[in-house]
Structure formats: structure tokens, C-alpha cells
XYZ file of C-alpha atoms in Angstrom:
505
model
C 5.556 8.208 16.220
C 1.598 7.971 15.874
C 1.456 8.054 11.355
C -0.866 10.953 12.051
C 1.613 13.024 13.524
C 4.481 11.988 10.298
C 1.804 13.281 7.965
C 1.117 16.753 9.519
C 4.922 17.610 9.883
C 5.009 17.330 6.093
C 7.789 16.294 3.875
C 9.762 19.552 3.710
C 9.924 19.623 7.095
C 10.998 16.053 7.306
C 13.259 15.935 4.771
C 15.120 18.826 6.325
C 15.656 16.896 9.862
C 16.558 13.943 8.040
C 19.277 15.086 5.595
C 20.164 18.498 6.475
C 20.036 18.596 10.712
C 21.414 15.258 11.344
C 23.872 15.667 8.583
C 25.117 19.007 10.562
C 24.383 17.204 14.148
C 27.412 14.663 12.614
C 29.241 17.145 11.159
C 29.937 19.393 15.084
C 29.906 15.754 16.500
C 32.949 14.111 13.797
C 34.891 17.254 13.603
C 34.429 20.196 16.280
C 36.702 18.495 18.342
C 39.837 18.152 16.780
C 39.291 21.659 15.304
C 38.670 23.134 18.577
C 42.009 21.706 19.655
C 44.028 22.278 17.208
C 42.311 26.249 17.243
C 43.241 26.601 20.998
C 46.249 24.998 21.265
C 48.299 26.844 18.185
C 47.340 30.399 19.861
C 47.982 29.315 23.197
C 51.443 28.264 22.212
C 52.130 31.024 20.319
C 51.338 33.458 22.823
C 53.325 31.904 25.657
C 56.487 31.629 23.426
C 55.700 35.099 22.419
C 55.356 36.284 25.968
C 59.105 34.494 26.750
C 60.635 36.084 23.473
C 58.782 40.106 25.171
C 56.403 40.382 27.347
C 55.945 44.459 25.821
C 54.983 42.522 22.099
C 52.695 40.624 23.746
C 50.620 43.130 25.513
C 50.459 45.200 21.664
C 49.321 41.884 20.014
C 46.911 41.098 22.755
C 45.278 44.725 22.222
C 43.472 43.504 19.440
C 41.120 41.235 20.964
C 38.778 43.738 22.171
C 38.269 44.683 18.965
C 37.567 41.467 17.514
C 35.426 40.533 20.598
C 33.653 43.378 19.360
C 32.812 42.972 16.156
C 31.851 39.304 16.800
C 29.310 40.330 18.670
C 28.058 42.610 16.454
C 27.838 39.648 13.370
C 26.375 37.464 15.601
C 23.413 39.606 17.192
C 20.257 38.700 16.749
C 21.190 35.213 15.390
C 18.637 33.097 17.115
C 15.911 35.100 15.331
C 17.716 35.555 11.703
C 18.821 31.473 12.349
C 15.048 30.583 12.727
C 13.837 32.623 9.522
C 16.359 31.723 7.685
C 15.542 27.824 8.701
C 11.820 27.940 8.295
C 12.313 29.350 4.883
C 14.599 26.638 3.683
C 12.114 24.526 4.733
C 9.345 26.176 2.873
C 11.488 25.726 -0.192
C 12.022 21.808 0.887
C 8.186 21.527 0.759
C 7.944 23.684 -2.239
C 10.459 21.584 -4.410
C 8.841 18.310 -3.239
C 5.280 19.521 -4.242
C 6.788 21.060 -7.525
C 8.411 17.956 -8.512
C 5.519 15.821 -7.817
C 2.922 18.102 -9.486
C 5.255 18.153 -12.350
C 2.509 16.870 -14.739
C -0.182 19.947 -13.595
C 2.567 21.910 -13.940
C 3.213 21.034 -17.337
C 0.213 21.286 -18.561
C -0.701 24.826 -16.844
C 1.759 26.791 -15.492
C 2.483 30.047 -17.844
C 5.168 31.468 -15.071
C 3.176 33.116 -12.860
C 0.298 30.307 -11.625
C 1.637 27.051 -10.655
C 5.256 28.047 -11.296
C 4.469 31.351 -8.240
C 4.118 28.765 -5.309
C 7.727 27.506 -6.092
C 9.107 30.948 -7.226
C 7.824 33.101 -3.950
C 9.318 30.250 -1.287
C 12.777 30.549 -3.318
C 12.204 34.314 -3.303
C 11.248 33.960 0.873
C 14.365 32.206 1.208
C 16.817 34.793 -0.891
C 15.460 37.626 1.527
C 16.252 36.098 4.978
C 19.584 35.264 3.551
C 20.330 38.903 2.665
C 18.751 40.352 5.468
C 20.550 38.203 7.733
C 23.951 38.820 6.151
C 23.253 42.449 5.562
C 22.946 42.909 8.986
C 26.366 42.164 10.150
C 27.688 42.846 6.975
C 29.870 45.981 7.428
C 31.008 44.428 11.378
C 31.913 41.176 9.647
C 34.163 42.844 6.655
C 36.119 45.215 10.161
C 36.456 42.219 12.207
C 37.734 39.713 8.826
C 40.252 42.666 8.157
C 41.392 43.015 12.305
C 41.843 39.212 12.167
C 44.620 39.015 9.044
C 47.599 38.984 9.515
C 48.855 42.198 8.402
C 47.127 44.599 11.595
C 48.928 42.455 13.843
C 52.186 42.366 11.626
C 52.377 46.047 11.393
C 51.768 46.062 14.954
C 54.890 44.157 16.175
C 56.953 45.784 13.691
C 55.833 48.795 14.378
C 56.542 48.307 18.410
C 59.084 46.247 17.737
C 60.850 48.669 15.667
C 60.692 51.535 18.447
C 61.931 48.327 21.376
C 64.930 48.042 18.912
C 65.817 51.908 18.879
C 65.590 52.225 22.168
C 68.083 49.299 22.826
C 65.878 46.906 24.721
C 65.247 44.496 22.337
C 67.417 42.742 19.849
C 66.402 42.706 15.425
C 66.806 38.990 16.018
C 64.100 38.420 18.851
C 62.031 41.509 16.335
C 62.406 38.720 13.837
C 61.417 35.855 16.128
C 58.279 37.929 17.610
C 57.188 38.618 13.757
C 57.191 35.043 13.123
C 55.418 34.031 16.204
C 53.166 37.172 16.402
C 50.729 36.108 13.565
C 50.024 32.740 14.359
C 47.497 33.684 17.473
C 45.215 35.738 15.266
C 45.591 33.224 12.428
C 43.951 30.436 14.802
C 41.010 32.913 15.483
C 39.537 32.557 11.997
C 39.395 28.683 12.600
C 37.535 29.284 15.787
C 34.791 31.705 14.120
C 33.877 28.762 11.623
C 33.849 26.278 14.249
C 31.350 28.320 16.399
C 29.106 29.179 13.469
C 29.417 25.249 13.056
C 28.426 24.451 15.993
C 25.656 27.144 15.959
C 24.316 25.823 13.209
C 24.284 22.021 14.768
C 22.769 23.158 17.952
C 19.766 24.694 15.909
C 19.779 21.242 14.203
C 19.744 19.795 17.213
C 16.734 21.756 18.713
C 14.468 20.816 15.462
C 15.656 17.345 15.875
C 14.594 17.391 19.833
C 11.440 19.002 18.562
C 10.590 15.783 16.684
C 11.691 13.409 19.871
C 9.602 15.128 21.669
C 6.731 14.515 20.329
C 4.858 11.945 22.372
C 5.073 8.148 20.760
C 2.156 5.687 21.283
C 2.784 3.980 24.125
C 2.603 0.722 23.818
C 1.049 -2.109 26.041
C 3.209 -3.669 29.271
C 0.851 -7.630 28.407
C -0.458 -6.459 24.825
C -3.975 -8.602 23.483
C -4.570 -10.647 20.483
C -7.513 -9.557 18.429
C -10.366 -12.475 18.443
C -12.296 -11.309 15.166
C -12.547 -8.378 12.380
C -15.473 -6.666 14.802
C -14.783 -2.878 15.427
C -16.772 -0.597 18.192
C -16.319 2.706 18.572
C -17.273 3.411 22.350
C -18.368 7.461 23.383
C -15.014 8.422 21.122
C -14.184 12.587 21.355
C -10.789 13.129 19.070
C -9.543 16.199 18.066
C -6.630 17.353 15.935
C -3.682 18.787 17.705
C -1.581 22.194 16.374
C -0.628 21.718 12.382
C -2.429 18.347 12.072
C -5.546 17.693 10.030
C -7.331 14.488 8.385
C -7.125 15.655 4.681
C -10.754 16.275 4.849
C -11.651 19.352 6.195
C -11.394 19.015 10.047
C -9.045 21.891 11.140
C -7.308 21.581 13.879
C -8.861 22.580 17.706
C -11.380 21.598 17.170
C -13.430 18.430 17.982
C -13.333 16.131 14.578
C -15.480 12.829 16.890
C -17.797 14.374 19.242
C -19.461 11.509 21.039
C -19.290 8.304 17.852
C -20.573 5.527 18.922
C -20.046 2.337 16.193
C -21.017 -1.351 16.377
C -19.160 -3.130 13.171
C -20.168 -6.761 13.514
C -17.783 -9.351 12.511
C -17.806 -10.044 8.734
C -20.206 -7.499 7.951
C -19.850 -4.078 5.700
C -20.218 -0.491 7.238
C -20.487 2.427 5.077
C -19.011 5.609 6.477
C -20.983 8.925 4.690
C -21.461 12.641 5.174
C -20.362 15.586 3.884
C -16.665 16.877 3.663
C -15.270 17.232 6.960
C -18.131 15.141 8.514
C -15.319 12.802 10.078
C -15.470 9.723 8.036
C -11.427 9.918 7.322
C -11.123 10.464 10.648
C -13.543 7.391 12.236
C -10.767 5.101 9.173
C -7.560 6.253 10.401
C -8.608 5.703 14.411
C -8.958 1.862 13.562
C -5.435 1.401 12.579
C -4.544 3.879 15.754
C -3.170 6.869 13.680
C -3.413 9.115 16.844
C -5.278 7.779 20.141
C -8.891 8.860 20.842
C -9.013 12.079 23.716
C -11.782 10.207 25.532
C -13.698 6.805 24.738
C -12.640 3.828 22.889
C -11.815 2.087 19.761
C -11.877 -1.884 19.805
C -10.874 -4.226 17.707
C -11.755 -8.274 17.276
C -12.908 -7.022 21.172
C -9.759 -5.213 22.306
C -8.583 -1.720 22.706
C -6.576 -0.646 20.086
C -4.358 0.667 22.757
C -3.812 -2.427 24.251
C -2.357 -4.708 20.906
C 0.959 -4.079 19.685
C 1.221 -1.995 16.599
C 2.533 -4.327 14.416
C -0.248 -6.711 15.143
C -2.849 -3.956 14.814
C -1.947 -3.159 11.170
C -1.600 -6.697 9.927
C -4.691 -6.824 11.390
C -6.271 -3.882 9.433
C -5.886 -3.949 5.351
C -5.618 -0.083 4.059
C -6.910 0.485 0.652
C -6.868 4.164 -0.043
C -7.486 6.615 -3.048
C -4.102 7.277 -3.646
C -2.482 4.176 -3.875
C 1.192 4.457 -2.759
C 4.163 2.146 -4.253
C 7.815 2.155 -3.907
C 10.559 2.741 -6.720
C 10.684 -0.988 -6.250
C 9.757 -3.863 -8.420
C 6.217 -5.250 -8.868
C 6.823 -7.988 -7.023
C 7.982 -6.550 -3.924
C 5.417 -3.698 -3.839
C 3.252 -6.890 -3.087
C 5.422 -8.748 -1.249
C 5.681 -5.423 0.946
C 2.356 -7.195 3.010
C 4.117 -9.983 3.787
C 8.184 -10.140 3.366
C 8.373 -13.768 3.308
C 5.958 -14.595 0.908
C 7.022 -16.964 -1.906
C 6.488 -16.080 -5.393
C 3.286 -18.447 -6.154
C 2.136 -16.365 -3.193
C 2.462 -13.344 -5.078
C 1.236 -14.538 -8.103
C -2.208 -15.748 -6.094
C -2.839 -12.447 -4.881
C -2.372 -10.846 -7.991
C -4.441 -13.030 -10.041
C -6.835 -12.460 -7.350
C -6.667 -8.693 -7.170
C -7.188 -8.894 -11.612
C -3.773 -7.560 -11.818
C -1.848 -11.029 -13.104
C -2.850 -10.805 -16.775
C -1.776 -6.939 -17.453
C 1.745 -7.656 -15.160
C 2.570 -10.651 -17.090
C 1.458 -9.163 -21.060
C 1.603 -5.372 -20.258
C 4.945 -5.018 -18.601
C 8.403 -5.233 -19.974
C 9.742 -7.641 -17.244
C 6.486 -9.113 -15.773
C 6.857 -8.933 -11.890
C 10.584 -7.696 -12.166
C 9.403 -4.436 -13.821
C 10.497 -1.318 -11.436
C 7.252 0.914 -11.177
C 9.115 4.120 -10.839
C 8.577 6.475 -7.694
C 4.886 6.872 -6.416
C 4.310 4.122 -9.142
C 4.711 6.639 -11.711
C 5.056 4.217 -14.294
C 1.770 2.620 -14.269
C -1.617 3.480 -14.729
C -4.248 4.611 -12.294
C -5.997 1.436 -12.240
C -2.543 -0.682 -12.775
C -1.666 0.792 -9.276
C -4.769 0.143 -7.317
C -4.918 -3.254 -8.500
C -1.209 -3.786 -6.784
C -2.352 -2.172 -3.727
C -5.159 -4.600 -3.660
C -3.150 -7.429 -4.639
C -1.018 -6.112 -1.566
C -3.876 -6.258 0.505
C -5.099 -9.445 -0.027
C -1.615 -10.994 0.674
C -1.872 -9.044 3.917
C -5.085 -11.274 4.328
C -6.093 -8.735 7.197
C -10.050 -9.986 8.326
C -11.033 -6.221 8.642
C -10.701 -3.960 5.386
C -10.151 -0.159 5.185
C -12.005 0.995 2.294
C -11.401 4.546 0.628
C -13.465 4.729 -2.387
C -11.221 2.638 -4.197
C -12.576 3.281 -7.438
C -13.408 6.818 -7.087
C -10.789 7.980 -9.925
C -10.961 4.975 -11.785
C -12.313 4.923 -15.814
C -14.781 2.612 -16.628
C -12.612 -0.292 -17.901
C -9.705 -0.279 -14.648
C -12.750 0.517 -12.173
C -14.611 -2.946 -13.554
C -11.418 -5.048 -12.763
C -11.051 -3.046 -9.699
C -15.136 -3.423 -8.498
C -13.756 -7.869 -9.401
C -10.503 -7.649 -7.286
C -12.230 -5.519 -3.947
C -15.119 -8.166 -4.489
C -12.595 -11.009 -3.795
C -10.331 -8.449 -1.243
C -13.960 -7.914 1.029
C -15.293 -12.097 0.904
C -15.762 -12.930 4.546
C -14.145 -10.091 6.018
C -15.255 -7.165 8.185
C -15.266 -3.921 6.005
C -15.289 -0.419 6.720
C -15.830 1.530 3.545
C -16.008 5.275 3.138
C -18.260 6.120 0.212
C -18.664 9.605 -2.075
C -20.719 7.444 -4.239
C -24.254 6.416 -2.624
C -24.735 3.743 -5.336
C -21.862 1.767 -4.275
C -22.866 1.192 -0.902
C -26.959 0.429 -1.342
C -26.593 -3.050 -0.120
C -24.371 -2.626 2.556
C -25.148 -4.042 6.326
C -25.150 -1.131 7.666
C -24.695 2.700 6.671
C -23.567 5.616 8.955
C -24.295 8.967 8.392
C -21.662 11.642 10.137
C -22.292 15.238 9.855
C -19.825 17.450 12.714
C -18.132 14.842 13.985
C -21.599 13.113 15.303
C -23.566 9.937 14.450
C -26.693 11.236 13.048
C -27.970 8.128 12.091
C -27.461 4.568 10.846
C -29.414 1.669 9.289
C -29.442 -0.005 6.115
C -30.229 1.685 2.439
C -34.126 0.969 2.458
C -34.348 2.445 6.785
C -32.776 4.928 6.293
C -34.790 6.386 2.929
C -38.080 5.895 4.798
C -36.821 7.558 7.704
C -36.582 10.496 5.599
C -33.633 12.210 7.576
C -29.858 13.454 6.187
C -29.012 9.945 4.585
C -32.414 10.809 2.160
C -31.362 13.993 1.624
C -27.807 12.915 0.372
C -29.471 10.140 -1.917
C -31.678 12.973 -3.462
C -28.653 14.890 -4.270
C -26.506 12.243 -4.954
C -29.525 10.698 -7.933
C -29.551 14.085 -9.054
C -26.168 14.819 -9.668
C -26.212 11.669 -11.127
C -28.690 12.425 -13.666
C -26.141 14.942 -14.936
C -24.811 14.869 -18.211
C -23.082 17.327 -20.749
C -25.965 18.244 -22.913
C -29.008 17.625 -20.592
C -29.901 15.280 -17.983
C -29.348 11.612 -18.246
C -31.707 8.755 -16.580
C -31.551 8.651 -13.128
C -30.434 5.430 -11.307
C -32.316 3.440 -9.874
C -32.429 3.592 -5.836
C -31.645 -0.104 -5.635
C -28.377 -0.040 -7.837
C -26.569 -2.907 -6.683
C -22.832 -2.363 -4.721
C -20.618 -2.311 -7.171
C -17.990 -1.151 -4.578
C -18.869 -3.987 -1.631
C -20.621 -6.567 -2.802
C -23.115 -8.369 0.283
């Protein structure tokens, strides 16, 4: 599936196809049949015994399945509908618990039960009330048609018939005996049968939200795929807009056009700098390069081929992703970095970490040096610790064309220093594509690209593009003047030719 398309359906919703719909998709597929057998084939032979033994006690047992064809319809109404608010608010509560867990720390340190706690609370709430209103409403038709389906109705039944055959001389007390015995056994097998269908009810809906997720369209993938020649990357006329429930993260809601028209030229080895405000499209022009959803109209190229034409694998060891949130497994250091490149030996590791400044703080800092489990998300090391892995990832990657997200955006002074050292060596003769909140970072940069609607309105170098006087000088005024800002008054302004400290030239 296109990774843009994974992170819009969200991890509740994921985590319910995953565990809960495939586990009920096995469940109808491992045991509906033999229960279904065994269901039909003890009534079935209890009836036709029952028919040789009297027809008459037959016909009387037989006169409750109206009933119970009744009232099962009456449970079941409506099901589609109660099935598919009950389902989307169990998965409200999937992405609710998932949020909680992981905002633990906020919610810790804020929640007094009715702020951060709510969110949680009202999905759990959601959920209670489409259970009750969908049991409520076959409530008092589900208790009739449970009590028509024991075995006592259809006891008193036969006896009661049976009783009255006997009397009258036309049937024996020992085939009365036989026809009790027998009698129960069809209505018995029903309850089996009501399970089974709300079983398999329950697996078809899996199924449908399962389809829903094959069905999305995959990337297709090239018949004679191309081999990148360099880390170049052109954006040709691209248009690209986000489909239903998808959006970049930074503003751009879906409908409507995110890339109206970009046009890019990112020589080989050079360093672009993507700016603009929030929801200008600078996410959006980073996560087309590594083909996270295909363009509606235009092109993006690569080392001089169409993204669409090179097999995926090849495109993203090709393209090195460093984000803001850097993302490890519960895994060991060492294979958080090895994760770039599965076969790389351990001085291999070890290079890329010295490399990325992270060797001296994994070796001193950490319990069990490159062995040391990092908990989930990384949880277990610092800010700073983390990026440094990710860059240490990165470089073992050696992709020639770098994805830059503000690497050191959240970064204190002391972790953002090491990490300014390691994305120095990561960028060395390498293409780079850098999205940058901070102007300062990005003064001495090859070339600078200013988005504002999803449109290119204008590009050139630091000095050009402050002479030119257009939205890049209006963004440096702001961006020295919220500089300047300081608790207590204004501090010095920096200087408009503030070396990169984020991509060095």
C-alpha cells in the first residue's frame, strides 16, 4: 500500500483489522464448519426418527419454529446498522487507547479527570451506548425466543400431546417415552445454530473492513523498472491532492489541491531548502520523493527517472528519511541501526555511529552498550540519544539524496550541537532536501524554495532572495524578530548571514 495511505487509516483502525477482523475471519473459517454440521445433522436425525416413532408428535414439535423464526428476526433487525456503530466505536476506543497510552507522560502531568483523561473517557462512553442500544433493541424478542428454544416448551409439548395420543389408545407410554427423549434434541441444536450465524455475521463484517483495506489501490509497480543515475530530484508541473481521510500532518486537508503546478530542479549534490508557512506543502513536496502516494498529474524524478518507474525498494534505499520524530523499535541499539542495512557487520555499525556522534554516549551511557533494548518508540532514551540513532541509521543506509525534517528542531542546546556534527557528516557529498522552520539554518544553502498554497513562489539563494524583497524577506523579518525574543525583553538579533548550522555548504 502507498505509506501515505497506512498513515491516514490510523492505528485504531489498523489495529482492529489486524487483530480483531482477521482473528474472527479465522475463527468462521477454522470452526463454522464442523459446527454447522454437527448443528444440522443432530436435528435432522432427530426429527426423522421422531417422525418414524409419530408422525402426530412431530407436527406439535415442528409448530414451534414459526415462533422462533420469528423472534430471530426480530433480534436480528437492523443489524447491519447497529453492527457498523457498534464497530466504528470499538475502533474509536482502539485509537483512543493507543493515543492514551502513548501520551501517557502529558497525561501525567495534566490530566485532572476531565481534560486529557475526556478524549479516552467519551470513546469508552461512545462505545457502552451502541452496545446497549443495540442489545436493548432486541432485548425483550431475544429473552421469548431463548425461552421457546429450551427444552421445557417443547417437553411439555410432547407430553402434553403425547399424553392425550396415549388416552385415546393410539399411541403406546413406551413410544411417549421414546418421543420425549428424541423430541428435545431438534430444538437443542437450534441454539448452536444462532451462535454460529452471529459468528459468522460477525466474520463477514470482518471480512468487509478487511476487503475495504484490499481495495485500496497499491502502487503499481514497473513491468522493466530503472536504476537511478545520481541524487538529482525534479519536480516536473506536479498537481497532488489528498484523497478522503488522508492529510500530510501539516495542514493540507483533504480535496483539496496540496501541489498546484511545483516545478523543482535539485541538482546533484547540492542542498534545497523547502520553506513557507504551515500547510504551504513542504511535507508534502518530502514525502512525494520517496513516492508516499503518486502525483495526480506531472512528475517526480529521481537520479533522472520517474519515481514510478524504479522499484520501491530501490527508491527508498535510495532516499535517507530523517524526520522530527525519530522512530525506533523495542529492539536493541544495534539493530535499530542495522535496520538500514540487515547485513551489516558490527564494525559497520560502530562506523556509522561514531559518525552520527552517537558511539561515545552508547558505549559509556548505556547499560549494555549496543545490546541495550531502547524500549518502544525508543522510550528509553533521550531526545537527542534517538535522533542520533536515526542518523547513525541513515548514514549506514548511505542513500546519495537526504530527507531532511528539521532534525534539530526539538533538540536542547547540548544534543542539537552533536546532532548539527552527525547531519554535517550524514549531508557530505550528497543531494539534500531539507525542510526548515528555522531560517538561520538554511542561509547558506544552494538553493531555497519558498511554497505558499501549494505553489512555487519563488526560489534563489539567501542573499537573491532578500534583495528581491518578496515572501522569503518577509519570513526572514519575522523569523529575526521572533528571534530577538526573550523572557524579559528582547535579545540581539542574529545576524542575516548566520552560518547553516543545520546543512553545512
Amino acid at each position: 500500500m502507498p505509506l501515505g495511505e497506512v498513515q491516514a487509516l490510523g492505528s485504531g483502525a489498523l489495529k482492529k483489522v489486524v487483530q480483531d477482523d482477521v482473528r474472527a475471519l479465522h475463527g468462521a473459517v477454522a470452526d463454522a464448519t464442523p459446527m454447522l454440521g454437527a448443528s444440522l445433522a443432530q436435528p435432522l436425525a432427530a426429527l426423522a426418527a421422531l417422525a418414524v416413532v409419530d408422525w402426530r408428535l412431530l407436527l406439535a414439535v415442528l409448530a414451534l419454529v414459526p415462533a422462533v423464526a420469528i423472534g430471530f428476526s426480530l433480534v436480528t433487525r437492523d443489524y447491519a446498522a447497529q453492527r457498523r456503530a457498534y464497530d466504528e466505536a470499538n475502533e474509536a476506543v482502539n485509537e483512543a487507547v493507543v493515543e492514551f497510552v502513548q501520551g501517557m507522560p502529558v497525561v501525567r502531568t495534566f490530566d485532572d479527570g476531565t481534560t486529557s483523561f475526556a478524549r479516552f473517557s467519551d470513546r469508552v462512553e461512545d462505545f457502552t451506548r451502541a452496545t446497549e442500544v443495540w442489545q436493548r433493541q432486541g432485548k425483550t424478542a431475544g429473552v421469548l425466543t431463548r425461552a421457546a428454544m429450551t427444552p421445557l416448551p417443547t417437553l411439555v409439548i410432547i407430553l402434553a400431546v403425547g399424553t392425550w395420543l396415549v388416552s385415546a389408545g393410539s399411541m403406546s407410554v413406551i413410544d411417549l417415552v421414546l418421543a420425549t427423549m428424541l423430541g428435545t434434541m431438534p430444538i437443542e441444536s437450534v441454539v448452536p445454530l444462532m451462535y454460529l450465524s452471529n459468528f459468522i455475521t460477525d466474520s463477514r463484517a470482518g471480512a468487509v473492513r478487511i476487503n475495504e483495506i484490499l481495495a485500496i489501490e497499491p502502487l503499481p509497480e514497473p513491468e522493466a523498472p530503472q536504476q537511478p543515475a545520481d541524487g538529482s530530484v525534479v519536480f516536473e508541473d506536479v498537481v497532488f491532492s489528498y484523497g478522503p481521510g488522508a492529510g500530510s500532518g501539516e495542514g493540507e486537508p483533504a480535496g483539496r489541491r496540496a501541489l498546484d503546478g511545483v516545478g523543482l530542479h535539485i541538482p546533484d549534490g547540492t542542498v534545497c531548502a523547502l520553506v513557507g508557512a504551515s500547510g504551504s506543502g513542504k511535507s508534502t513536496v518530502a514525502r512525494l520523493i520517496p513516492r508516499f502516494w503518486d502525483v495526480a498529474s506531472g512528475a517526480v524524478r529521481v537520479g533522472g527517472v520517474d519515481v514510478r518507474d524504479m522499484a520501491p525498494d530501490v527508491l527508498l534505499r535510495h532516499v535517507g528519511l530523517v524526520f522530527q520524530d525519530p522512530v525506533l523499535l523495542n529492539d536493541t541499539v544495534a539493530e535499530n541501526i542495522r535496520l538500514a542495512r540487515p547485513d551489516a557487520s558490527d564494525d559497520d555499525v560502530r562506523a556509522a555511529a561514531r559518525a552520527a556522534q552517537a558511539d561515545e554516549f552508547i558505549r559509556t551511557e548505556l547499560s549494555h552498550g549496543y545490546d541495550t533494548r531502547v524500549g518502544e518508540r525508543g522510550s528509553l532514551l533521550s531526545g537527542g540519544q534517538r535522533q542520533r540513532i536515526t542518523i547513525a541509521r541513515a548514514l549506514l543506509a548511505d542513500s546519495p539524496l537526504i530527507v531532511l525534517d528539521e532534525a534539530t528542531a526539538f533538540a536542547d542546546p547540548e544534543n542539537e550541537a552533536a546532532i548539527q556534527r552527525a547531519l554535517a557528516e550524514l549531508t557530505r557529498g550528497r543531494t539534500v532536501v531539507v525542510i526548515a522552520h528555522r531560517l538561520g539554518t538554511i542561509v547558506d544553502a544552494d538553493q531555497i524554495v519558498v511554497l505558499d498554497h501549494g505553489k512555487v513562489a519563488e526560489s534563489g539563494t539567501h542573499t537573491t532572495l532578500l534583495d528581491a524583497g518578496g515572501r522569503y524577506a518577509a519570513l526572514w523579518r519575522q523569523h529575526t524578530k521572533a528571534d530577538g525574543w526573550g523572557l524579559g525583553g528582547r535579545r540581539p538579533a542574529a545576524p542575516a548571514t548566520t552560518d547553516s548550522s543545520e546543512v553545512p555548504a
